[in-house]
Amino acid sequence: MRFMKTRILLVDDDPVYTMIMRKSLQMQNISAHCESFDNGLSAVEYFRERYNEDELNLIFLDINMPILDGWGFLDRIENFASPENVGVIVVSSSVNEKDVQRSKSSRLVIDFLIKPVLREHLEMLSVKINSRYSTTLFKTRRD
Amino acid sequence: MMIQNSFINCDYFTENINAGISGIQFVLTEDFEEAQSLISEGREFDAIAIDLSDDQMKWNDIKFQINILSEQAPLVVLTSERHYCKVSEVLPSGAAGCLIKKTATPGEFHNAILCTEKLSRLQAAKCASELRFKQLFNSYPTMIFICDPETGKFLDVNESAIDQLGYSYKDFLSKKLRDLSSSLRGKALLLREWRSRDENPESITQIKKFKAKNGEILDLQVVFLPFSIGGKDVDMLLATNISSKIKQGRIIEMQNERFDNIAWTQSHIVRAPVARLMALINIFKNGLIEEAERELILDNIYAAAEEVDEIVRGIALASQNAREN
């Protein structure tokens, strides 16, 4: 593993969904540090302060949030974050193709998951993350 | 019809002719525009006499006017000795006779009309072609404006322009392009403006706002075409009213905006609690919860179901209100 540490950010204004995501990630047996935020602005401020190129940052990002939405969050971290060590997974209830296309325009977004995020979705995501960042952070069925 | 066209009174001439030939009824007009207006109203004349003895005459305009008038009836031009040669130069061959106003006798006037009439018949074929053009000009559904390229003054318009903009033929002849469209000028002025801004003078199709007589502002797509009438360069403008197309485009844009709003509401507002419900049930089913969390999860399931119910009721009410309003 080439990263010294892995940080996971859950950015969603729905506390129930944050709890569900935490439980689902637990199921994947990940040991990463996990922080949650209920709006984009507090997540940007936290992330900017702690951003370190030696750490892998995985951000599960909702779109529709108060104060600063998911698109605003992405715009702000684009200025300093690198796709080498930052992967954003958009997690939204939206089934609108426009949202999917818009998320693809960001160099940091690695996937778009439509809520509810089920075990099989996370397993597919695990394969993608392990291969992209040469890590075994997520335990897949093959592991 | 007698077109005075100057401040010099023609009473002496008309009295002189009336004294020699009985039964001639003169209709006096002050200028070319008034004469054109009478003709466009359907008035018919056996002959037209135009006085060209004023020192202040603009010869290019006169050439154009004579061409137009000679199509309507036998045309006799009255002038002074001083201007005789100049007037002869601008007369279309065989379409008009020329007399010295001061010395013309009733007999000469009569002969000039007969002679012009005879020669006019020889040009019937040419006139028929021009008539066909005129008919086409007037029946063409697109608005056509003939304008002076320097001043933008309207020289002729077709019936479609009169019908669609509501101005009479006389109204048009008294106006310039900029009176109806504040930013539109004659092509010569436009070309000068374009050159001063290094813009491409070839792109002469423009969408401009025109003011109709009833005050309505219309969006017209205007195409400039180079044209020549009687040797004089004029601007021919073809204009199509695209107001309704633009309006329809705006309605479609508004509809699309509404559809986008509906899609956003369904995705982010309606689907959010539904997705939460599905996720909660999923973790319940997969046994991911401890006994202590069981009550909390069930409360959240119920709350999510209530949220869906509230949203659906809200949408139904909003839809009912929209229909009633």
Tab-separated table of C-alpha atoms in Angstrom:
chain	number	residue	atom	x	y	z
A	1	MET	CA	0.000	0.000	0.000
A	2	ARG	CA	1.619	3.242	-1.072
A	3	PHE	CA	-0.589	5.553	1.029
A	4	MET	CA	0.330	6.119	4.640
A	5	LYS	CA	-3.253	6.535	5.737
A	6	THR	CA	-6.795	6.452	4.314
A	7	ARG	CA	-9.424	9.010	5.243
A	8	ILE	CA	-13.133	8.583	4.437
A	9	LEU	CA	-15.502	11.577	4.384
A	10	LEU	CA	-19.280	11.074	4.431
A	11	VAL	CA	-20.910	14.316	3.272
A	12	ASP	CA	-24.710	14.073	3.520
A	13	ASP	CA	-27.304	16.185	5.327
A	14	ASP	CA	-29.428	13.090	6.052
A	15	PRO	CA	-28.172	11.658	9.404
A	16	VAL	CA	-30.082	8.426	8.865
A	17	TYR	CA	-28.346	7.878	5.554
A	18	THR	CA	-24.971	8.700	7.105
A	19	MET	CA	-25.648	6.033	9.741
A	20	ILE	CA	-26.630	3.553	6.993
A	21	MET	CA	-23.429	4.321	5.037
A	22	ARG	CA	-21.282	3.847	8.144
A	23	LYS	CA	-22.894	0.457	8.749
A	24	SER	CA	-22.499	-0.565	5.112
A	25	LEU	CA	-18.810	0.418	5.148
A	26	GLN	CA	-18.344	-1.506	8.373
A	27	MET	CA	-19.640	-4.531	6.522
A	28	GLN	CA	-16.721	-4.145	4.142
A	29	ASN	CA	-14.355	-4.406	7.122
A	30	ILE	CA	-12.574	-1.148	6.422
A	31	SER	CA	-10.338	0.286	9.074
A	32	ALA	CA	-10.069	3.826	7.637
A	33	HIS	CA	-10.748	6.953	9.633
A	34	CYS	CA	-14.336	8.016	8.869
A	35	GLU	CA	-15.735	11.552	9.354
A	36	SER	CA	-19.233	12.777	8.534
A	37	PHE	CA	-20.533	16.273	7.619
A	38	ASP	CA	-24.056	17.546	7.087
A	39	ASN	CA	-23.141	20.225	4.504
A	40	GLY	CA	-20.513	20.865	1.844
A	41	LEU	CA	-18.974	23.925	3.467
A	42	SER	CA	-17.953	22.318	6.762
A	43	ALA	CA	-16.604	19.335	4.780
A	44	VAL	CA	-14.482	21.637	2.535
A	45	GLU	CA	-13.074	23.469	5.547
A	46	TYR	CA	-12.176	20.201	7.305
A	47	PHE	CA	-10.713	18.670	4.153
A	48	ARG	CA	-8.643	21.732	3.186
A	49	GLU	CA	-7.025	21.841	6.626
A	50	ARG	CA	-6.084	18.187	6.667
A	51	TYR	CA	-5.347	17.562	3.006
A	52	ASN	CA	-2.130	15.572	2.651
A	53	GLU	CA	-0.788	14.131	-0.585
A	54	ASP	CA	0.464	11.032	1.208
A	55	GLU	CA	-3.034	10.087	2.303
A	56	LEU	CA	-5.794	8.476	0.284
A	57	ASN	CA	-9.060	10.416	0.608
A	58	LEU	CA	-12.356	8.800	-0.349
A	59	ILE	CA	-15.348	11.132	-0.236
A	60	PHE	CA	-18.947	9.865	-0.356
A	61	LEU	CA	-20.759	12.990	-1.470
A	62	ASP	CA	-24.485	13.781	-1.579
A	63	ILE	CA	-25.623	16.425	-4.085
A	64	ASN	CA	-28.606	18.149	-2.502
A	65	MET	CA	-27.478	19.712	0.778
A	66	PRO	CA	-27.999	23.033	2.560
A	67	ILE	CA	-25.348	25.815	2.822
A	68	LEU	CA	-23.104	24.310	0.102
A	69	ASP	CA	-24.326	21.487	-2.107
A	70	GLY	CA	-22.282	18.658	-3.603
A	71	TRP	CA	-21.465	20.579	-6.812
A	72	GLY	CA	-20.210	23.532	-4.766
A	73	PHE	CA	-18.065	21.186	-2.668
A	74	LEU	CA	-16.537	19.669	-5.824
A	75	ASP	CA	-15.804	23.112	-7.309
A	76	ARG	CA	-13.936	24.180	-4.181
A	77	ILE	CA	-11.783	21.100	-3.708
A	78	GLU	CA	-10.891	20.982	-7.436
A	79	ASN	CA	-8.532	23.895	-6.701
A	80	PHE	CA	-6.189	21.932	-4.497
A	81	ALA	CA	-7.080	18.228	-4.573
A	82	SER	CA	-5.446	15.751	-6.953
A	83	PRO	CA	-7.156	12.702	-8.504
A	84	GLU	CA	-3.997	10.781	-7.586
A	85	ASN	CA	-5.063	10.584	-3.959
A	86	VAL	CA	-8.667	11.854	-3.917
A	87	GLY	CA	-11.648	9.865	-5.159
A	88	VAL	CA	-15.147	11.264	-4.909
A	89	ILE	CA	-18.104	8.886	-5.010
A	90	VAL	CA	-21.306	10.829	-5.632
A	91	VAL	CA	-24.123	9.202	-3.635
A	92	SER	CA	-27.496	10.648	-4.506
A	93	SER	CA	-31.170	9.784	-4.672
A	94	SER	CA	-31.170	11.472	-8.093
A	95	VAL	CA	-31.981	9.344	-11.108
A	96	ASN	CA	-31.594	12.350	-13.384
A	97	GLU	CA	-29.157	11.716	-16.237
A	98	LYS	CA	-28.062	15.361	-16.098
A	99	ASP	CA	-26.671	14.823	-12.592
A	100	VAL	CA	-24.785	11.721	-13.751
A	101	GLN	CA	-23.294	13.602	-16.726
A	102	ARG	CA	-22.376	16.591	-14.580
A	103	SER	CA	-20.560	14.392	-12.084
A	104	LYS	CA	-18.532	12.870	-14.937
A	105	SER	CA	-17.199	16.307	-15.828
A	106	SER	CA	-15.198	16.388	-12.572
A	107	ARG	CA	-11.738	14.804	-12.710
A	108	LEU	CA	-12.110	13.790	-9.042
A	109	VAL	CA	-15.350	11.780	-9.350
A	110	ILE	CA	-14.740	8.045	-9.721
A	111	ASP	CA	-18.328	6.781	-9.436
A	112	PHE	CA	-21.973	7.811	-9.171
A	113	LEU	CA	-24.084	5.649	-6.840
A	114	ILE	CA	-27.849	5.949	-6.738
A	115	LYS	CA	-29.364	5.575	-3.268
A	116	PRO	CA	-30.077	3.151	-1.731
A	117	VAL	CA	-26.456	1.944	-1.776
A	118	LEU	CA	-26.646	-1.804	-1.393
A	119	ARG	CA	-23.964	-4.341	-0.532
A	120	GLU	CA	-23.412	-5.313	-4.195
A	121	HIS	CA	-22.848	-1.674	-5.149
A	122	LEU	CA	-20.156	-1.333	-2.502
A	123	GLU	CA	-18.538	-4.568	-3.603
A	124	MET	CA	-18.238	-3.303	-7.179
A	125	LEU	CA	-16.923	-0.013	-5.870
A	126	SER	CA	-14.361	-1.873	-3.752
A	127	VAL	CA	-12.912	-3.590	-6.815
A	128	LYS	CA	-12.677	-0.238	-8.598
A	129	ILE	CA	-10.980	1.514	-5.655
A	130	ASN	CA	-8.527	-1.305	-4.940
A	131	SER	CA	-7.440	-1.389	-8.559
A	132	ARG	CA	-7.295	2.373	-9.075
A	133	TYR	CA	-5.264	3.173	-5.974
A	134	SER	CA	-3.364	-0.151	-5.663
A	135	THR	CA	-4.797	-0.715	-2.214
A	136	THR	CA	-6.587	-3.500	-0.372
A	137	LEU	CA	-8.497	-1.116	1.826
A	138	PHE	CA	-11.808	-2.699	0.888
A	139	LYS	CA	-12.221	-6.415	1.359
A	140	THR	CA	-13.927	-7.930	-1.641
A	141	ARG	CA	-15.491	-11.383	-1.845
A	142	ARG	CA	-12.389	-12.573	-3.721
A	143	ASP	CA	-10.203	-11.480	-0.771
B	1	MET	CA	-53.057	64.383	-62.581
B	2	MET	CA	-50.797	67.425	-62.343
B	3	ILE	CA	-47.807	67.069	-59.984
B	4	GLN	CA	-46.642	70.587	-59.093
B	5	ASN	CA	-43.438	69.370	-57.432
B	6	SER	CA	-42.248	72.921	-56.734
B	7	PHE	CA	-43.312	76.187	-55.224
B	8	ILE	CA	-44.008	77.559	-58.692
B	9	ASN	CA	-47.714	77.631	-59.285
B	10	CYS	CA	-49.104	75.676	-62.244
B	11	ASP	CA	-52.407	77.555	-62.408
B	12	TYR	CA	-51.342	79.469	-65.541
B	13	PHE	CA	-50.540	76.224	-67.367
B	14	THR	CA	-53.753	74.405	-66.378
B	15	GLU	CA	-55.928	77.431	-67.260
B	16	ASN	CA	-54.162	77.726	-70.606
B	17	ILE	CA	-54.793	74.051	-71.423
B	18	ASN	CA	-58.397	74.185	-70.209
B	19	ALA	CA	-58.996	77.186	-72.435
B	20	GLY	CA	-57.886	75.214	-75.498
B	21	ILE	CA	-59.232	71.739	-74.702
B	22	SER	CA	-62.525	71.449	-72.939
B	23	GLY	CA	-63.376	68.663	-70.494
B	24	ILE	CA	-59.930	68.188	-68.986
B	25	GLN	CA	-60.121	67.818	-65.239
B	26	PHE	CA	-56.784	68.391	-63.453
B	27	VAL	CA	-56.101	66.730	-60.077
B	28	LEU	CA	-53.304	68.718	-58.439
B	29	THR	CA	-50.776	67.079	-56.116
B	30	GLU	CA	-47.916	68.794	-54.383
B	31	ASP	CA	-45.277	66.135	-54.799
B	32	PHE	CA	-44.376	62.657	-56.021
B	33	GLU	CA	-45.306	60.979	-52.694
B	34	GLU	CA	-48.836	62.392	-52.810
B	35	ALA	CA	-49.201	61.258	-56.435
B	36	GLN	CA	-47.976	57.739	-55.567
B	37	SER	CA	-50.391	57.625	-52.694
B	38	LEU	CA	-53.375	58.490	-54.970
B	39	ILE	CA	-52.296	55.824	-57.470
B	40	SER	CA	-51.899	53.211	-54.723
B	41	GLU	CA	-55.443	54.017	-53.559
B	42	GLY	CA	-56.666	52.880	-56.991
B	43	ARG	CA	-57.239	56.310	-58.626
B	44	GLU	CA	-56.795	56.104	-62.396
B	45	PHE	CA	-55.622	58.972	-64.638
B	46	ASP	CA	-55.676	59.423	-68.412
B	47	ALA	CA	-52.358	61.249	-68.242
B	48	ILE	CA	-49.871	62.538	-65.727
B	49	ALA	CA	-48.075	65.875	-66.007
B	50	ILE	CA	-45.147	66.605	-63.747
B	51	ASP	CA	-43.551	69.999	-63.313
B	52	LEU	CA	-39.745	69.838	-63.300
B	53	SER	CA	-38.852	73.503	-63.516
B	54	ASP	CA	-37.560	74.005	-59.971
B	55	ASP	CA	-33.853	74.819	-59.502
B	56	GLN	CA	-33.650	72.712	-56.305
B	57	MET	CA	-34.422	69.379	-57.991
B	58	LYS	CA	-32.458	66.195	-57.165
B	59	TRP	CA	-31.931	64.514	-60.523
B	60	ASN	CA	-31.344	60.980	-59.238
B	61	ASP	CA	-34.673	61.055	-57.378
B	62	ILE	CA	-36.418	62.515	-60.423
B	63	LYS	CA	-35.178	59.742	-62.696
B	64	PHE	CA	-36.596	57.188	-60.274
B	65	GLN	CA	-39.905	59.066	-59.931
B	66	ILE	CA	-40.363	59.422	-63.692
B	67	ASN	CA	-39.770	55.697	-64.187
B	68	ILE	CA	-42.427	54.845	-61.625
B	69	LEU	CA	-44.986	57.359	-62.961
B	70	SER	CA	-44.520	56.462	-66.632
B	71	GLU	CA	-45.726	52.941	-65.790
B	72	GLN	CA	-49.044	54.334	-64.531
B	73	ALA	CA	-50.229	56.582	-67.419
B	74	PRO	CA	-48.894	58.626	-70.383
B	75	LEU	CA	-46.448	61.022	-68.767
B	76	VAL	CA	-45.735	64.578	-69.922
B	77	VAL	CA	-42.901	66.457	-68.277
B	78	LEU	CA	-43.130	70.244	-68.042
B	79	THR	CA	-39.913	72.144	-67.571
B	80	SER	CA	-38.188	75.434	-68.188
B	81	GLU	CA	-35.918	76.286	-71.135
B	82	ARG	CA	-32.945	76.197	-68.778
B	83	HIS	CA	-33.641	72.631	-67.620
B	84	TYR	CA	-34.894	71.201	-70.917
B	85	CYS	CA	-31.656	69.426	-71.868
B	86	LYS	CA	-31.132	67.997	-68.397
B	87	VAL	CA	-34.740	66.748	-68.203
B	88	SER	CA	-34.449	65.112	-71.642
B	89	GLU	CA	-31.481	63.130	-70.384
B	90	VAL	CA	-33.364	61.574	-67.500
B	91	LEU	CA	-36.504	60.680	-69.472
B	92	PRO	CA	-36.955	56.976	-70.197
B	93	SER	CA	-37.020	56.485	-73.995
B	94	GLY	CA	-40.546	56.828	-75.354
B	95	ALA	CA	-42.216	56.736	-71.981
B	96	ALA	CA	-42.587	60.473	-71.514
B	97	GLY	CA	-42.974	63.643	-73.559
B	98	CYS	CA	-41.321	66.905	-72.601
B	99	LEU	CA	-42.749	70.458	-73.010
B	100	ILE	CA	-41.637	73.975	-72.026
B	101	LYS	CA	-44.177	74.951	-69.400
B	102	LYS	CA	-44.384	78.668	-70.228
B	103	THR	CA	-44.924	78.320	-73.955
B	104	ALA	CA	-46.737	74.963	-74.279
B	105	THR	CA	-49.993	75.272	-76.208
B	106	PRO	CA	-53.067	73.059	-75.677
B	107	GLY	CA	-52.367	71.444	-79.064
B	108	GLU	CA	-48.777	70.588	-78.131
B	109	PHE	CA	-49.965	69.150	-74.833
B	110	HIS	CA	-52.580	67.025	-76.610
B	111	ASN	CA	-50.040	65.809	-79.175
B	112	ALA	CA	-47.501	65.016	-76.465
B	113	ILE	CA	-50.041	62.817	-74.684
B	114	LEU	CA	-51.027	61.057	-77.929
B	115	CYS	CA	-47.423	60.572	-78.904
B	116	THR	CA	-46.485	59.251	-75.487
B	117	GLU	CA	-49.498	56.969	-75.534
B	118	LYS	CA	-48.480	55.553	-78.938
B	119	LEU	CA	-44.877	55.048	-77.930
B	120	SER	CA	-45.993	53.559	-74.654
B	121	ARG	CA	-47.910	50.879	-76.514
B	122	LEU	CA	-44.694	49.922	-78.301
B	123	GLN	CA	-43.257	49.240	-74.901
B	124	ALA	CA	-46.208	47.148	-73.812
B	125	ALA	CA	-44.196	43.961	-73.781
B	126	LYS	CA	-41.641	45.514	-71.499
B	127	CYS	CA	-44.391	46.940	-69.310
B	128	ALA	CA	-46.145	43.563	-69.149
B	129	SER	CA	-42.991	42.050	-67.773
B	130	GLU	CA	-42.663	44.861	-65.282
B	131	LEU	CA	-46.324	44.434	-64.384
B	132	ARG	CA	-45.742	40.774	-63.696
B	133	PHE	CA	-42.854	41.769	-61.472
B	134	LYS	CA	-45.062	44.324	-59.714
B	135	GLN	CA	-47.791	41.709	-59.198
B	136	LEU	CA	-45.252	39.281	-57.856
B	137	PHE	CA	-43.834	42.063	-55.677
B	138	ASN	CA	-47.248	42.802	-54.207
B	139	SER	CA	-48.496	39.249	-53.837
B	140	TYR	CA	-45.254	37.978	-52.333
B	141	PRO	CA	-46.022	36.856	-48.751
B	142	THR	CA	-42.683	38.097	-47.440
B	143	MET	CA	-42.547	41.797	-46.608
B	144	ILE	CA	-40.474	43.720	-49.153
B	145	PHE	CA	-39.151	47.221	-48.547
B	146	ILE	CA	-37.349	49.273	-51.206
B	147	CYS	CA	-35.225	51.897	-49.495
B	148	ASP	CA	-32.726	54.586	-50.270
B	149	PRO	CA	-29.355	53.050	-49.330
B	150	GLU	CA	-27.990	56.363	-48.048
B	151	THR	CA	-30.887	57.736	-46.056
B	152	GLY	CA	-32.899	54.565	-45.358
B	153	LYS	CA	-36.004	56.336	-46.682
B	154	PHE	CA	-38.791	54.007	-47.883
B	155	LEU	CA	-39.258	54.306	-51.658
B	156	ASP	CA	-41.703	51.440	-52.129
B	157	VAL	CA	-43.208	48.603	-50.074
B	158	ASN	CA	-45.353	45.623	-51.000
B	159	GLU	CA	-48.840	44.797	-49.725
B	160	SER	CA	-47.535	42.219	-47.288
B	161	ALA	CA	-45.542	44.940	-45.504
B	162	ILE	CA	-48.643	47.141	-45.332
B	163	ASP	CA	-50.795	44.237	-44.027
B	164	GLN	CA	-48.321	42.992	-41.452
B	165	LEU	CA	-47.034	46.278	-40.050
B	166	GLY	CA	-50.300	48.203	-40.374
B	167	TYR	CA	-48.890	51.401	-41.901
B	168	SER	CA	-50.484	52.786	-45.074
B	169	TYR	CA	-48.455	53.149	-48.255
B	170	LYS	CA	-48.363	56.913	-47.654
B	171	ASP	CA	-47.162	56.348	-44.052
B	172	PHE	CA	-44.265	54.271	-45.342
B	173	LEU	CA	-43.206	56.830	-47.953
B	174	SER	CA	-42.970	59.482	-45.257
B	175	LYS	CA	-40.736	57.319	-43.036
B	176	LYS	CA	-37.198	56.010	-42.844
B	177	LEU	CA	-36.018	52.583	-41.693
B	178	ARG	CA	-34.873	53.951	-38.358
B	179	ASP	CA	-38.396	55.300	-37.648
B	180	LEU	CA	-39.615	51.685	-37.442
B	181	SER	CA	-36.488	49.971	-36.201
B	182	SER	CA	-34.205	52.156	-34.138
B	183	SER	CA	-31.048	50.177	-34.878
B	184	LEU	CA	-31.673	49.522	-38.588
B	185	ARG	CA	-30.139	51.773	-41.254
B	186	GLY	CA	-29.772	51.798	-45.016
B	187	LYS	CA	-27.180	49.345	-46.290
B	188	ALA	CA	-24.692	52.097	-47.150
B	189	LEU	CA	-24.787	53.336	-43.557
B	190	LEU	CA	-24.655	49.775	-42.243
B	191	LEU	CA	-21.602	48.982	-44.364
B	192	ARG	CA	-19.850	52.076	-43.067
B	193	GLU	CA	-20.674	51.091	-39.466
B	194	TRP	CA	-19.485	47.514	-40.043
B	195	ARG	CA	-16.245	48.650	-41.653
B	196	SER	CA	-15.553	51.019	-38.776
B	197	ARG	CA	-15.925	48.064	-36.408
B	198	ASP	CA	-13.999	45.643	-38.676
B	199	GLU	CA	-17.091	43.433	-38.974
B	200	ASN	CA	-17.941	41.305	-41.983
B	201	PRO	CA	-20.061	43.361	-44.391
B	202	GLU	CA	-21.169	40.189	-46.204
B	203	SER	CA	-23.383	39.001	-43.379
B	204	ILE	CA	-26.384	41.140	-44.122
B	205	THR	CA	-29.098	39.017	-42.513
B	206	GLN	CA	-30.221	40.499	-39.248
B	207	ILE	CA	-32.966	39.952	-36.696
B	208	LYS	CA	-34.375	43.363	-35.787
B	209	LYS	CA	-37.218	44.666	-33.710
B	210	PHE	CA	-39.800	46.607	-35.740
B	211	LYS	CA	-42.550	48.758	-34.357
B	212	ALA	CA	-45.931	48.051	-35.974
B	213	LYS	CA	-48.476	50.860	-36.258
B	214	ASN	CA	-50.522	49.447	-33.334
B	215	GLY	CA	-47.439	49.770	-31.101
B	216	GLU	CA	-46.661	46.052	-31.080
B	217	ILE	CA	-42.935	45.245	-31.290
B	218	LEU	CA	-42.264	42.501	-33.842
B	219	ASP	CA	-39.114	40.460	-34.397
B	220	LEU	CA	-38.297	40.523	-38.121
B	221	GLN	CA	-35.593	38.581	-39.889
B	222	VAL	CA	-34.292	41.039	-42.468
B	223	VAL	CA	-32.189	40.207	-45.528
B	224	PHE	CA	-30.580	43.010	-47.565
B	225	LEU	CA	-30.374	42.453	-51.317
B	226	PRO	CA	-28.684	44.799	-53.770
B	227	PHE	CA	-31.199	46.022	-56.375
B	228	SER	CA	-31.495	48.629	-59.064
B	229	ILE	CA	-34.563	50.519	-60.266
B	230	GLY	CA	-34.240	52.722	-63.341
B	231	GLY	CA	-30.475	52.769	-62.980
B	232	LYS	CA	-30.628	53.901	-59.357
B	233	ASP	CA	-29.123	51.606	-56.721
B	234	VAL	CA	-31.598	50.874	-53.957
B	235	ASP	CA	-31.785	48.546	-50.968
B	236	MET	CA	-34.261	45.715	-51.217
B	237	LEU	CA	-35.076	44.337	-47.788
B	238	LEU	CA	-36.938	41.036	-47.445
B	239	ALA	CA	-38.412	40.737	-43.980
B	240	THR	CA	-40.091	37.758	-42.311
B	241	ASN	CA	-42.008	38.083	-39.075
B	242	ILE	CA	-40.470	35.505	-36.722
B	243	SER	CA	-42.103	36.854	-33.534
B	244	SER	CA	-44.313	33.783	-33.097
B	245	LYS	CA	-41.355	31.436	-33.676
B	246	ILE	CA	-39.351	33.254	-31.025
B	247	LYS	CA	-42.373	33.203	-28.701
B	248	GLN	CA	-42.857	29.458	-29.277
B	249	GLY	CA	-39.157	28.912	-28.588
B	250	ARG	CA	-39.544	30.740	-25.283
B	251	ILE	CA	-42.630	28.658	-24.391
B	252	ILE	CA	-40.688	25.451	-25.128
B	253	GLU	CA	-37.793	26.725	-23.007
B	254	MET	CA	-40.227	27.426	-20.149
B	255	GLN	CA	-41.758	23.963	-20.543
B	256	ASN	CA	-38.307	22.398	-20.483
B	257	GLU	CA	-37.529	24.382	-17.358
B	258	ARG	CA	-40.717	23.047	-15.761
B	259	PHE	CA	-39.787	19.473	-16.763
B	260	ASP	CA	-36.324	20.014	-15.274
B	261	ASN	CA	-37.929	21.216	-12.049
B	262	ILE	CA	-40.204	18.164	-11.964
B	263	ALA	CA	-37.226	15.852	-12.604
B	264	TRP	CA	-35.246	17.602	-9.843
B	265	THR	CA	-38.159	17.344	-7.375
B	266	GLN	CA	-38.684	13.686	-8.143
B	267	SER	CA	-34.985	12.891	-7.873
B	268	HIS	CA	-34.011	14.887	-4.836
B	269	ILE	CA	-37.209	15.376	-2.844
B	270	VAL	CA	-39.450	12.383	-3.568
B	271	ARG	CA	-36.749	9.769	-4.028
B	272	ALA	CA	-34.714	10.780	-0.947
B	273	PRO	CA	-37.044	9.275	1.702
B	274	VAL	CA	-37.890	6.357	-0.607
B	275	ALA	CA	-34.174	5.547	-0.966
B	276	ARG	CA	-33.755	5.899	2.817
B	277	LEU	CA	-36.672	3.483	3.368
B	278	MET	CA	-35.150	0.959	0.985
B	279	ALA	CA	-31.713	1.243	2.628
B	280	LEU	CA	-33.149	0.883	6.151
B	281	ILE	CA	-35.139	-2.183	5.176
B	282	ASN	CA	-32.041	-3.576	3.499
B	283	ILE	CA	-29.848	-3.314	6.622
B	284	PHE	CA	-32.739	-4.708	8.688
B	285	LYS	CA	-32.993	-7.693	6.357
B	286	ASN	CA	-29.236	-8.283	6.312
B	287	GLY	CA	-29.069	-8.410	10.108
B	288	LEU	CA	-26.619	-5.539	10.298
B	289	ILE	CA	-28.266	-4.054	13.377
B	290	GLU	CA	-27.854	-4.889	16.991
B	291	GLU	CA	-30.846	-5.462	19.245
B	292	ALA	CA	-30.395	-2.012	20.858
B	293	GLU	CA	-30.651	-0.270	17.449
B	294	ARG	CA	-33.754	-2.158	16.362
B	295	GLU	CA	-36.218	0.360	17.798
B	296	LEU	CA	-34.276	3.301	16.302
B	297	ILE	CA	-34.285	1.746	12.821
B	298	LEU	CA	-38.025	1.008	12.982
B	299	ASP	CA	-38.700	4.607	14.071
B	300	ASN	CA	-36.649	5.838	11.114
B	301	ILE	CA	-38.543	3.542	8.722
B	302	TYR	CA	-41.839	4.951	9.974
B	303	ALA	CA	-40.537	8.557	9.773
B	304	ALA	CA	-39.366	7.992	6.185
B	305	ALA	CA	-42.769	6.551	5.235
B	306	GLU	CA	-44.489	9.586	6.792
B	307	GLU	CA	-42.152	11.896	4.851
B	308	VAL	CA	-43.091	10.171	1.569
B	309	ASP	CA	-46.776	10.531	2.446
B	310	GLU	CA	-46.364	14.242	3.231
B	311	ILE	CA	-44.455	14.910	-0.028
B	312	VAL	CA	-47.031	13.081	-2.158
B	313	ARG	CA	-49.878	15.001	-0.490
B	314	GLY	CA	-47.966	18.254	-1.053
B	315	ILE	CA	-47.472	17.486	-4.760
B	316	ALA	CA	-51.190	16.624	-5.168
B	317	LEU	CA	-52.180	19.910	-3.488
B	318	ALA	CA	-49.718	21.971	-5.547
B	319	SER	CA	-50.982	20.356	-8.740
B	320	GLN	CA	-54.619	21.094	-7.767
B	321	ASN	CA	-53.756	24.739	-6.963
B	322	ALA	CA	-51.898	25.131	-10.262
B	323	ARG	CA	-54.933	23.819	-12.169
B	324	GLU	CA	-57.322	26.132	-10.314
B	325	ASN	CA	-55.119	29.177	-10.910
